[in-house]
Amino acid sequence: MLKIRIIPKLLLQRSRNVKGVRFEQMRDTGHPVTNARIYDAQGADELIFLDIDASVEGRSTLCDIVSKAASEVFMPFCVGGGVRTVDDFHRLLQAGADKVAVNSAAIEYPSLLSEAAKLFGVQCVVASVDFRWEEGGPRVYTHGGQVATGISVLDHVRRCVEAGAGEILLTSIDRDGTMTGYDVDVTRRVSSAVSVPVIASGGAGTLQHMVDVVREASASAVAVGSLFHFTDQSPIKARAFMRVAGIDVRREAA
């Protein structure tokens, strides 16, 4: 069985890292390269780096910042934001990314995931799925949470995996930045519906929340933003806490 991963999630806006609540009210959280260096030193298992304005503005991810950050870390590095073509995949992988996250384009260009998987391998393809609860259940949102698609989360993740996604990054917009805990219910449903790893994202406010979503929803990894940005918690402390709780985490903290 794969060990559980602890993954800091960094959002990029105008060349700075930011963090908000439910994808709004963004606060500056520092320089992306500096933050990447810190999390690498703290022994994070991976790093997620998302350019949150790229899709909204119709542009590609800022590869120069990606390249600088990638040169500072020695852990797997996932990058997303504005990815619409296999050329975007190629540019980001050349810039130093190990994986590429696709959000809006997974719906707008259905063949992108399969094309990328054939060219670069399924291990490079991450389907980034943002969702809100609506009448009838959780539904997918795109373009930084601004566009409602009406598509069922479960239907969408199944299609993404069938197309070639090797991993799902599942983010609750309702929980994001609230620090009230992950959406365990939806994470459990998605983990049961697909055969690939699911990264739980949105809502971590305590180390116990990380344990809960792994234990109760079979999450393969936990993405963390506000908890690491705005408290004294860190990947080092998270790993120790999860190990004591009986979670099979990865290597010893640095």
PDB file of N, CA and C in Angstrom, residues 51-101:
ATOM      1  N   ASP A  51      -1.234  28.334 -10.508  1.00  0.00           N
ATOM      2  CA  ASP A  51      -1.404  29.716 -10.957  1.00  0.00           C
ATOM      3  C   ASP A  51      -2.906  29.960 -11.096  1.00  0.00           C
ATOM      4  N   ILE A  52      -3.508  30.606 -10.105  1.00  0.00           N
ATOM      5  CA  ILE A  52      -4.972  30.650 -10.021  1.00  0.00           C
ATOM      6  C   ILE A  52      -5.622  31.629 -10.991  1.00  0.00           C
ATOM      7  N   ASP A  53      -4.866  32.531 -11.582  1.00  0.00           N
ATOM      8  CA  ASP A  53      -5.448  33.496 -12.515  1.00  0.00           C
ATOM      9  C   ASP A  53      -5.280  33.093 -13.972  1.00  0.00           C
ATOM     10  N   ALA A  54      -4.485  32.064 -14.230  1.00  0.00           N
ATOM     11  CA  ALA A  54      -4.139  31.735 -15.613  1.00  0.00           C
ATOM     12  C   ALA A  54      -5.359  31.398 -16.463  1.00  0.00           C
ATOM     13  N   SER A  55      -6.243  30.534 -15.965  1.00  0.00           N
ATOM     14  CA  SER A  55      -7.422  30.159 -16.754  1.00  0.00           C
ATOM     15  C   SER A  55      -8.373  31.335 -16.926  1.00  0.00           C
ATOM     16  N   VAL A  56      -8.568  32.102 -15.846  1.00  0.00           N
ATOM     17  CA  VAL A  56      -9.477  33.247 -15.911  1.00  0.00           C
ATOM     18  C   VAL A  56      -8.986  34.268 -16.921  1.00  0.00           C
ATOM     19  N   GLU A  57      -7.665  34.478 -16.952  1.00  0.00           N
ATOM     20  CA  GLU A  57      -7.079  35.475 -17.842  1.00  0.00           C
ATOM     21  C   GLU A  57      -6.755  34.916 -19.217  1.00  0.00           C
ATOM     22  N   GLY A  58      -6.976  33.612 -19.412  1.00  0.00           N
ATOM     23  CA  GLY A  58      -6.743  33.005 -20.716  1.00  0.00           C
ATOM     24  C   GLY A  58      -5.289  32.955 -21.111  1.00  0.00           C
ATOM     25  N   ARG A  59      -4.404  32.769 -20.151  1.00  0.00           N
ATOM     26  CA  ARG A  59      -2.974  32.694 -20.447  1.00  0.00           C
ATOM     27  C   ARG A  59      -2.380  31.425 -19.843  1.00  0.00           C
ATOM     28  N   SER A  60      -1.111  31.200 -20.148  1.00  0.00           N
ATOM     29  CA  SER A  60      -0.421  30.026 -19.635  1.00  0.00           C
ATOM     30  C   SER A  60       0.209  30.321 -18.278  1.00  0.00           C
ATOM     31  N   THR A  61       0.576  29.248 -17.577  1.00  0.00           N
ATOM     32  CA  THR A  61       1.251  29.378 -16.298  1.00  0.00           C
ATOM     33  C   THR A  61       2.587  30.096 -16.481  1.00  0.00           C
ATOM     34  N   LEU A  62       2.992  30.858 -15.472  1.00  0.00           N
ATOM     35  CA  LEU A  62       4.243  31.607 -15.519  1.00  0.00           C
ATOM     36  C   LEU A  62       5.427  30.658 -15.349  1.00  0.00           C
ATOM     37  N   CYS A  63       5.995  30.235 -16.480  1.00  0.00           N
ATOM     38  CA  CYS A  63       7.026  29.198 -16.449  1.00  0.00           C
ATOM     39  C   CYS A  63       8.330  29.664 -15.821  1.00  0.00           C
ATOM     40  N   ASP A  64       8.611  30.968 -15.865  1.00  0.00           N
ATOM     41  CA  ASP A  64       9.865  31.423 -15.272  1.00  0.00           C
ATOM     42  C   ASP A  64       9.875  31.204 -13.768  1.00  0.00           C
ATOM     43  N   ILE A  65       8.741  31.477 -13.114  1.00  0.00           N
ATOM     44  CA  ILE A  65       8.643  31.250 -11.674  1.00  0.00           C
ATOM     45  C   ILE A  65       8.651  29.759 -11.371  1.00  0.00           C
ATOM     46  N   VAL A  66       7.985  28.991 -12.199  1.00  0.00           N
ATOM     47  CA  VAL A  66       7.988  27.542 -12.029  1.00  0.00           C
ATOM     48  C   VAL A  66       9.415  27.009 -12.098  1.00  0.00           C
ATOM     49  N   SER A  67      10.172  27.487 -13.063  1.00  0.00           N
ATOM     50  CA  SER A  67      11.551  27.027 -13.232  1.00  0.00           C
ATOM     51  C   SER A  67      12.416  27.381 -12.029  1.00  0.00           C
ATOM     52  N   LYS A  68      12.260  28.601 -11.529  1.00  0.00           N
ATOM     53  CA  LYS A  68      13.046  29.024 -10.364  1.00  0.00           C
ATOM     54  C   LYS A  68      12.687  28.206  -9.132  1.00  0.00           C
ATOM     55  N   ALA A  69      11.396  27.977  -8.932  1.00  0.00           N
ATOM     56  CA  ALA A  69      10.967  27.192  -7.771  1.00  0.00           C
ATOM     57  C   ALA A  69      11.434  25.743  -7.895  1.00  0.00           C
ATOM     58  N   ALA A  70      11.300  25.167  -9.074  1.00  0.00           N
ATOM     59  CA  ALA A  70      11.697  23.774  -9.274  1.00  0.00           C
ATOM     60  C   ALA A  70      13.183  23.579  -9.021  1.00  0.00           C
ATOM     61  N   SER A  71      13.985  24.597  -9.308  1.00  0.00           N
ATOM     62  CA  SER A  71      15.431  24.484  -9.094  1.00  0.00           C
ATOM     63  C   SER A  71      15.796  24.472  -7.618  1.00  0.00           C
ATOM     64  N   GLU A  72      14.839  24.854  -6.763  1.00  0.00           N
ATOM     65  CA  GLU A  72      15.101  24.942  -5.325  1.00  0.00           C
ATOM     66  C   GLU A  72      14.594  23.735  -4.546  1.00  0.00           C
ATOM     67  N   VAL A  73      13.841  22.848  -5.191  1.00  0.00           N
ATOM     68  CA  VAL A  73      13.250  21.737  -4.454  1.00  0.00           C
ATOM     69  C   VAL A  73      13.730  20.396  -4.998  1.00  0.00           C
ATOM     70  N   PHE A  74      13.696  19.406  -4.132  1.00  0.00           N
ATOM     71  CA  PHE A  74      14.145  18.069  -4.502  1.00  0.00           C
ATOM     72  C   PHE A  74      13.065  17.042  -4.184  1.00  0.00           C
ATOM     73  N   MET A  75      11.823  17.465  -4.353  1.00  0.00           N
ATOM     74  CA  MET A  75      10.670  16.591  -4.141  1.00  0.00           C
ATOM     75  C   MET A  75       9.791  16.699  -5.390  1.00  0.00           C
ATOM     76  N   PRO A  76       8.897  15.756  -5.614  1.00  0.00           N
ATOM     77  CA  PRO A  76       7.983  15.868  -6.753  1.00  0.00           C
ATOM     78  C   PRO A  76       7.203  17.175  -6.702  1.00  0.00           C
ATOM     79  N   PHE A  77       7.007  17.770  -7.872  1.00  0.00           N
ATOM     80  CA  PHE A  77       6.502  19.137  -7.983  1.00  0.00           C
ATOM     81  C   PHE A  77       5.385  19.131  -9.019  1.00  0.00           C
ATOM     82  N   CYS A  78       4.144  19.409  -8.580  1.00  0.00           N
ATOM     83  CA  CYS A  78       2.989  19.444  -9.475  1.00  0.00           C
ATOM     84  C   CYS A  78       2.612  20.890  -9.761  1.00  0.00           C
ATOM     85  N   VAL A  79       2.409  21.213 -11.027  1.00  0.00           N
ATOM     86  CA  VAL A  79       2.106  22.589 -11.432  1.00  0.00           C
ATOM     87  C   VAL A  79       0.836  22.612 -12.269  1.00  0.00           C
ATOM     88  N   GLY A  80      -0.016  23.618 -12.024  1.00  0.00           N
ATOM     89  CA  GLY A  80      -1.225  23.773 -12.824  1.00  0.00           C
ATOM     90  C   GLY A  80      -1.619  25.226 -12.960  1.00  0.00           C
ATOM     91  N   GLY A  81      -2.595  25.447 -13.827  1.00  0.00           N
ATOM     92  CA  GLY A  81      -3.084  26.796 -14.078  1.00  0.00           C
ATOM     93  C   GLY A  81      -2.966  27.156 -15.545  1.00  0.00           C
ATOM     94  N   GLY A  82      -4.096  27.271 -16.219  1.00  0.00           N
ATOM     95  CA  GLY A  82      -4.080  27.672 -17.627  1.00  0.00           C
ATOM     96  C   GLY A  82      -3.587  26.609 -18.588  1.00  0.00           C
ATOM     97  N   VAL A  83      -3.543  25.360 -18.169  1.00  0.00           N
ATOM     98  CA  VAL A  83      -3.072  24.274 -19.035  1.00  0.00           C
ATOM     99  C   VAL A  83      -4.191  23.884 -19.995  1.00  0.00           C
ATOM    100  N   ARG A  84      -3.928  24.060 -21.292  1.00  0.00           N
ATOM    101  CA  ARG A  84      -4.957  23.800 -22.296  1.00  0.00           C
ATOM    102  C   ARG A  84      -4.506  22.888 -23.433  1.00  0.00           C
ATOM    103  N   THR A  85      -3.202  22.691 -23.578  1.00  0.00           N
ATOM    104  CA  THR A  85      -2.682  21.897 -24.694  1.00  0.00           C
ATOM    105  C   THR A  85      -1.541  20.999 -24.228  1.00  0.00           C
ATOM    106  N   VAL A  86      -1.179  20.037 -25.073  1.00  0.00           N
ATOM    107  CA  VAL A  86      -0.032  19.190 -24.742  1.00  0.00           C
ATOM    108  C   VAL A  86       1.250  20.009 -24.774  1.00  0.00           C
ATOM    109  N   ASP A  87       1.261  21.095 -25.550  1.00  0.00           N
ATOM    110  CA  ASP A  87       2.429  21.983 -25.537  1.00  0.00           C
ATOM    111  C   ASP A  87       2.609  22.627 -24.161  1.00  0.00           C
ATOM    112  N   ASP A  88       1.493  22.935 -23.490  1.00  0.00           N
ATOM    113  CA  ASP A  88       1.573  23.472 -22.133  1.00  0.00           C
ATOM    114  C   ASP A  88       2.188  22.437 -21.193  1.00  0.00           C
ATOM    115  N   PHE A  89       1.777  21.193 -21.355  1.00  0.00           N
ATOM    116  CA  PHE A  89       2.389  20.114 -20.577  1.00  0.00           C
ATOM    117  C   PHE A  89       3.898  20.096 -20.803  1.00  0.00           C
ATOM    118  N   HIS A  90       4.274  20.124 -22.058  1.00  0.00           N
ATOM    119  CA  HIS A  90       5.688  20.027 -22.408  1.00  0.00           C
ATOM    120  C   HIS A  90       6.487  21.180 -21.802  1.00  0.00           C
ATOM    121  N   ARG A  91       5.948  22.397 -21.890  1.00  0.00           N
ATOM    122  CA  ARG A  91       6.651  23.564 -21.345  1.00  0.00           C
ATOM    123  C   ARG A  91       6.832  23.448 -19.833  1.00  0.00           C
ATOM    124  N   LEU A  92       5.801  23.013 -19.138  1.00  0.00           N
ATOM    125  CA  LEU A  92       5.884  22.916 -17.682  1.00  0.00           C
ATOM    126  C   LEU A  92       6.820  21.795 -17.249  1.00  0.00           C
ATOM    127  N   LEU A  93       6.783  20.674 -17.950  1.00  0.00           N
ATOM    128  CA  LEU A  93       7.701  19.588 -17.626  1.00  0.00           C
ATOM    129  C   LEU A  93       9.142  20.009 -17.901  1.00  0.00           C
ATOM    130  N   GLN A  94       9.363  20.740 -18.971  1.00  0.00           N
ATOM    131  CA  GLN A  94      10.704  21.253 -19.262  1.00  0.00           C
ATOM    132  C   GLN A  94      11.150  22.265 -18.213  1.00  0.00           C
ATOM    133  N   ALA A  95      10.202  23.011 -17.656  1.00  0.00           N
ATOM    134  CA  ALA A  95      10.528  24.022 -16.645  1.00  0.00           C
ATOM    135  C   ALA A  95      10.851  23.390 -15.294  1.00  0.00           C
ATOM    136  N   GLY A  96      10.577  22.088 -15.138  1.00  0.00           N
ATOM    137  CA  GLY A  96      10.942  21.416 -13.906  1.00  0.00           C
ATOM    138  C   GLY A  96       9.821  20.717 -13.184  1.00  0.00           C
ATOM    139  N   ALA A  97       8.595  20.826 -13.691  1.00  0.00           N
ATOM    140  CA  ALA A  97       7.478  20.128 -13.046  1.00  0.00           C
ATOM    141  C   ALA A  97       7.606  18.621 -13.265  1.00  0.00           C
ATOM    142  N   ASP A  98       7.145  17.853 -12.280  1.00  0.00           N
ATOM    143  CA  ASP A  98       7.088  16.400 -12.418  1.00  0.00           C
ATOM    144  C   ASP A  98       5.696  15.951 -12.848  1.00  0.00           C
ATOM    145  N   LYS A  99       4.689  16.744 -12.462  1.00  0.00           N
ATOM    146  CA  LYS A  99       3.300  16.461 -12.802  1.00  0.00           C
ATOM    147  C   LYS A  99       2.641  17.757 -13.249  1.00  0.00           C
ATOM    148  N   VAL A 100       1.572  17.630 -14.017  1.00  0.00           N
ATOM    149  CA  VAL A 100       0.831  18.795 -14.489  1.00  0.00           C
ATOM    150  C   VAL A 100      -0.639  18.612 -14.142  1.00  0.00           C
ATOM    151  N   ALA A 101      -1.208  19.630 -13.501  1.00  0.00           N
ATOM    152  CA  ALA A 101      -2.614  19.588 -13.107  1.00  0.00           C
ATOM    153  C   ALA A 101      -3.478  20.287 -14.145  1.00  0.00           C
TER     154      ALA A 101
END
